[in-house]
Amino acid sequence: MKRTPGIRLLMTADAVGGVWTYALDLARGLAPMGVRTSLVVLGPEPKPDQRLEAEAVPGLELIETGLPLDWTAPELADIREAGAVIRGLARGVSADLIHLNSPSLAYDGGFCAPVIGACHSCLATWWSEVRDGPMPQDFRWRSSALWQGLINCDITVAPTAAFAEATARAYEVPRPFVVHNGRLAPAFAPAPRERMVFTAGRLWDDGKNIGLLDAAAARIDAPVYAAGPLESPTGERRSLAHARPLGRLATEEVGRWMTRAGVFASGALYEPFGLTVLEAAQAGCPLVLSDIPTFRELWDGAALFVPADDPDAMAAALQRLLDDRDEAARLARAARSRAGRYSVQAMAEGVRDVYRLVAPQLRVSRQEAAA
């Protein structure tokens, strides 16, 4: 593909969850296409290992703001203020494109360049899958802010068709374009598989449903290890009775656990994509997943699926793969093969094609693309 030099992308991110990984990988994938990224970080500051990851991305400029995340902001004025700061930063770097990983930041519009809103998760869709009854007031006003941001974006994108449809239903907006997330495959040497189960993620998030694995851990004859924070940025804390918590681990250390684990499991009730599942598949782990639409879309035929509310079924599936090495190896091969669809290059090319819909400077002819 012919490079288009000098395209400046301003993208937002946070260092709390998978958006950080998504943003770095996307910036890395876009760099060979001539796109330079200024990454504006909201929320808690990146950890030292995260800063090292950012430094390794070609052409990436890291801009830390300390501004609140949309889901932790005390009131709408804070979200609007964050949006105003980002508008100013976009002008300051002469951005050609603005990629908001929190579309509510477009609440007031007024950006100097086309705006792409990336829908990674949201409170309204989270609530519909994790809770019952009407949303509380703090969820309602934040969801309203997101709706306003979505309609002010020039175009929106989501990581799975299932989540794109859920977003369109929840906010009565056009269905976002779908570009599956991608991840760099780990470079670790294969290690002997150990008789254990591994999971990773924001363990404090009820949507991750760590309670299912915690209950299943008491029903199998192998340990279940869980990597990730137990305390949320707002101070809510979760405890585990049977699974063994490892705390937050650096990306490299998570990868090493995945090369050793006999099984990777996720019992999520809500997961718009699931980067840790992809990482586990790339590392050669057999997968046991909750039977939710996004996991089916991505991994049907390459994982065992169990109901998200049935610890006995989760335990039975885990025990089956721990005991049957041939079946585990077959599923591991299937998962690794499927993971090949979700590369950084495929993600970057898909996002670039979305960008081209609103940014003429990224459009090239087929003859130029083949050059």
C-alpha positions in Angstrom: 0.0 0.0 0.0 1.3 3.5 -0.8 2.0 5.4 2.3 0.3 8.7 3.1 2.8 10.8 5.0 2.1 13.3 7.6 -1.4 12.3 8.7 -1.8 13.3 12.4 -4.3 11.4 14.5 -5.4 12.5 17.9 -6.7 9.5 19.9 -8.0 9.3 23.5 -7.4 6.4 25.8 -7.2 5.4 29.5 -4.8 3.2 31.3 -7.5 1.3 33.2 -8.5 -1.6 30.9 -8.4 -2.9 27.4 -8.7 0.5 25.7 -5.1 1.1 26.5 -4.0 -2.0 24.7 -6.3 -1.3 21.8 -5.0 2.2 21.4 -1.3 1.3 21.4 -1.9 -1.6 18.9 -3.9 0.6 16.6 -1.3 3.3 16.7 1.3 0.7 16.0 -0.7 -0.7 13.1 -1.4 2.7 11.6 2.2 3.9 11.7 3.4 2.1 8.6 0.5 3.7 6.8 1.9 7.1 7.5 -0.3 8.0 10.5 1.3 9.6 13.5 -0.7 9.4 16.7 -1.0 11.8 19.6 -2.5 9.7 22.4 -4.4 11.7 25.0 -4.7 9.8 28.3 -7.6 10.4 30.7 -8.0 8.9 34.2 -5.3 7.4 36.3 -1.7 7.8 35.0 -0.1 4.9 33.1 1.9 2.4 35.1 5.7 2.2 34.4 5.3 -0.9 32.3 2.5 0.9 30.3 4.8 3.8 29.6 7.4 1.4 28.3 4.8 -0.1 26.0 3.9 3.4 24.7 7.5 4.3 24.1 7.9 1.3 21.8 5.2 2.5 19.4 6.7 4.3 16.4 5.7 8.0 16.2 3.5 7.9 19.2 3.2 11.0 21.4 1.8 10.5 24.9 -0.2 13.3 26.4 -1.3 12.8 30.0 -4.1 15.0 31.3 -5.4 13.6 34.6 -8.9 14.4 33.4 -11.7 12.1 34.7 -13.0 9.2 32.7 -16.6 9.6 31.5 -17.7 6.7 33.8 -16.0 8.2 36.9 -16.8 11.9 36.2 -18.8 13.4 39.1 -21.1 15.4 36.8 -21.7 16.3 33.2 -19.7 19.5 33.4 -16.5 17.4 33.9 -17.1 15.4 30.7 -17.8 18.7 28.8 -14.6 20.2 30.3 -12.6 17.1 29.2 -14.1 17.5 25.7 -13.0 21.1 25.6 -9.5 20.2 26.6 -9.3 17.6 23.9 -10.6 20.1 21.3 -7.8 22.4 22.3 -5.2 19.6 22.1 -6.5 18.6 18.6 -6.0 22.2 17.4 -2.6 22.3 19.0 -1.3 19.2 17.2 -3.1 20.2 13.9 -5.0 16.9 14.0 -6.3 15.6 10.7 -8.5 13.0 12.5 -9.8 12.6 16.0 -10.5 9.1 17.4 -12.5 9.2 20.6 -12.4 5.9 22.6 -15.0 7.6 24.8 -17.5 9.1 22.4 -19.2 11.2 25.1 -16.2 13.5 24.8 -17.9 14.7 21.6 -20.9 16.0 23.7 -20.4 19.6 22.6 -19.0 18.9 19.1 -16.9 21.7 17.7 -13.8 19.7 16.8 -11.4 20.9 14.2 -11.3 17.6 12.2 -13.6 14.6 11.5 -14.4 12.6 14.7 -14.6 8.8 14.9 -16.3 7.5 18.0 -15.2 4.0 19.0 -17.8 2.1 21.1 -15.9 -0.2 23.4 -18.4 -0.5 26.2 -21.1 1.6 27.9 -23.2 1.8 31.0 -26.5 1.2 29.2 -25.5 -2.0 27.5 -23.6 -3.1 30.6 -26.7 -2.6 32.8 -28.9 -4.6 30.4 -26.6 -7.6 30.6 -25.5 -7.4 34.3 -28.4 -5.9 36.2 -32.2 -5.9 36.3 -34.7 -3.0 36.6 -34.3 0.7 35.7 -30.8 2.2 35.6 -29.9 4.5 38.5 -29.7 8.2 38.0 -25.9 8.3 37.7 -26.1 5.7 34.9 -28.9 7.6 33.1 -27.2 10.9 32.8 -23.9 9.3 31.7 -25.8 7.3 29.1 -27.5 10.5 27.9 -24.1 12.1 27.6 -22.9 9.2 25.5 -25.9 9.4 23.2 -25.2 13.1 22.6 -21.6 12.3 21.9 -22.5 9.5 19.5 -24.8 11.7 17.4 -22.0 14.4 17.3 -19.4 11.9 15.9 -19.0 11.8 12.2 -18.8 8.1 12.2 -18.8 5.3 14.8 -17.1 1.9 15.1 -17.5 -1.2 17.3 -15.4 -4.3 17.8 -18.1 -6.9 17.2 -21.4 -7.1 15.3 -23.1 -8.2 18.5 -22.0 -5.1 20.4 -22.7 -2.8 17.4 -26.3 -4.0 17.3 -26.6 -3.7 21.1 -25.3 -0.1 20.9 -27.7 0.8 18.1 -30.6 -0.6 20.1 -29.7 1.1 23.4 -29.2 4.6 21.9 -31.4 4.5 18.8 -28.5 5.5 16.6 -27.2 4.1 13.3 -25.4 0.8 13.7 -21.6 1.4 14.1 -19.3 0.0 11.5 -17.7 -3.2 12.8 -13.9 -3.7 12.9 -12.8 -6.6 15.1 -10.0 -5.7 17.5 -6.6 -7.2 16.9 -3.5 -8.1 19.0 0.1 -8.8 18.4 0.8 -12.5 18.9 3.2 -13.1 21.8 6.9 -13.9 21.1 7.3 -16.2 24.1 8.8 -19.7 23.5 6.2 -22.5 24.2 6.3 -23.8 27.7 4.9 -27.1 29.2 1.2 -26.8 30.0 0.5 -26.9 33.7 -2.5 -28.4 35.4 -4.1 -25.1 36.2 -6.7 -22.6 35.0 -5.9 -19.0 34.3 -8.1 -15.9 33.8 -7.3 -12.1 33.6 -9.2 -8.9 33.5 -10.8 -6.2 35.7 -11.8 -8.6 38.5 -13.8 -5.8 40.3 -16.1 -5.4 37.3 -19.4 -7.4 37.8 -19.6 -7.7 34.1 -16.5 -9.9 34.1 -18.4 -12.3 36.5 -15.4 -13.6 38.3 -17.8 -15.1 40.9 -18.6 -17.8 38.3 -15.0 -18.9 38.2 -14.5 -18.5 41.9 -17.4 -20.9 42.6 -16.1 -23.3 39.9 -12.7 -23.3 41.5 -14.1 -25.1 44.5 -15.4 -27.9 42.3 -12.3 -28.9 40.4 -9.0 -30.5 41.4 -6.7 -27.9 40.0 -6.0 -24.3 41.0 -7.7 -21.3 39.3 -5.4 -18.2 39.1 -6.9 -14.8 38.5 -4.8 -11.8 37.3 -6.1 -8.3 37.5 -7.1 -5.6 40.0 -9.7 -6.4 42.6 -10.4 -2.8 43.4 -12.0 -0.4 41.0 -10.8 3.2 40.3 -13.8 4.4 42.5 -12.8 2.2 45.5 -15.2 -0.7 45.1 -13.5 -4.0 46.1 -14.2 -7.7 45.4 -12.8 -10.7 47.2 -12.2 -14.3 46.1 -13.0 -17.3 48.2 -11.5 -20.1 46.0 -9.7 -18.7 43.0 -6.2 -17.4 43.7 -5.7 -13.7 43.1 -2.4 -12.6 41.4 -3.1 -8.8 41.5 -2.3 -6.6 38.5 0.4 -8.1 36.3 2.3 -6.4 33.5 1.4 -7.4 29.9 4.5 -9.5 29.5 3.8 -11.4 32.7 0.2 -12.1 31.8 1.6 -13.5 28.5 3.9 -15.9 30.4 1.1 -17.2 32.5 -0.9 -17.8 29.3 1.9 -19.9 27.8 1.8 -22.2 30.9 -1.9 -22.4 31.7 -3.7 -25.6 30.9 -7.0 -23.8 30.3 -8.0 -20.1 29.9 -11.5 -19.3 31.1 -13.8 -16.3 31.0 -17.3 -16.3 32.5 -18.2 -12.8 31.5 -21.7 -11.6 31.5 -20.8 -8.6 29.4 -17.8 -8.4 27.1 -17.9 -6.3 23.9 -14.8 -8.1 22.6 -12.4 -9.6 25.1 -8.8 -8.9 24.4 -7.5 -11.2 27.1 -9.4 -14.1 25.4 -7.6 -13.3 22.1 -4.3 -13.1 23.9 -4.9 -16.5 25.5 -5.8 -18.0 22.1 -2.7 -16.6 20.5 -0.7 -18.1 23.3 -2.1 -21.6 22.6 -4.6 -21.9 25.5 -7.7 -24.0 25.1 -10.7 -21.7 25.9 -13.7 -22.2 28.1 -16.1 -19.2 27.7 -19.5 -18.0 28.8 -22.1 -18.4 26.2 -22.7 -14.7 25.3 -23.2 -13.3 21.8 -19.8 -11.7 21.4 -17.9 -14.8 22.4 -20.1 -16.9 20.0 -19.4 -14.4 17.2 -15.6 -14.6 17.7 -14.9 -18.1 18.9 -17.8 -20.4 17.9 -16.2 -23.7 16.9 -12.9 -22.9 18.7 -13.9 -23.0 22.4 -16.2 -24.7 24.9 -19.2 -22.6 25.9 -21.1 -22.7 29.2 -24.0 -20.7 30.7 -22.8 -17.6 32.5 -24.9 -18.5 35.6 -23.9 -22.1 36.0 -20.8 -22.8 38.1 -21.3 -26.6 37.8 -21.2 -26.4 34.0 -18.1 -24.2 34.2 -16.4 -26.6 36.5 -17.4 -29.6 34.3 -15.9 -27.9 31.2 -12.7 -27.0 33.0 -12.3 -30.5 34.4 -12.9 -32.0 31.0 -10.0 -30.1 29.4 -7.7 -30.6 32.4 -8.3 -34.3 32.2 -8.4 -34.8 28.4 -5.1 -33.5 27.0 -6.0 -34.5 23.4 -9.2 -32.5 23.5 -7.4 -29.6 25.1 -4.8 -29.7 22.4 -7.4 -29.8 19.7 -9.2 -26.8 21.1 -5.9 -24.9 21.6 -5.1 -25.4 17.9 -8.5 -24.3 16.9 -8.3 -21.2 19.1 -4.9 -20.2 17.8 -6.0 -20.7 14.2 -9.1 -18.5 14.8 -6.9 -15.9 16.5 -5.1 -15.4 13.2 -8.2 -13.5 12.0 -7.7 -10.8 14.7 -4.4 -9.4 13.9 -3.2 -5.8 14.4 -2.8 -5.4 10.7 -6.4 -6.5 10.0 -7.6 -4.1 12.7 -5.5 -1.2 11.4 -6.7 -1.8 7.8 -10.3 -2.0 8.9 -10.1 1.2 10.9 -8.2 3.0 8.1 -11.1 2.1 5.8 -13.5 3.7 8.2 -11.3 6.7 8.5 -11.4 7.1 4.7 -15.1 7.6 4.8 -14.6 10.9 6.5 -11.0 11.9 5.6 -10.3 12.5 1.9 -6.5 12.7 2.6 -6.5 8.9 3.5 -8.3 7.9 0.2 -6.1 6.3 -2.4 -7.0 4.6 -5.7 -6.8 0.9 -6.1 -3.9 1.5 -8.5 -2.0 3.5 -5.8 -2.9 1.0 -3.1 -1.3 -1.8 -5.2 1.8 0.2 -5.9 
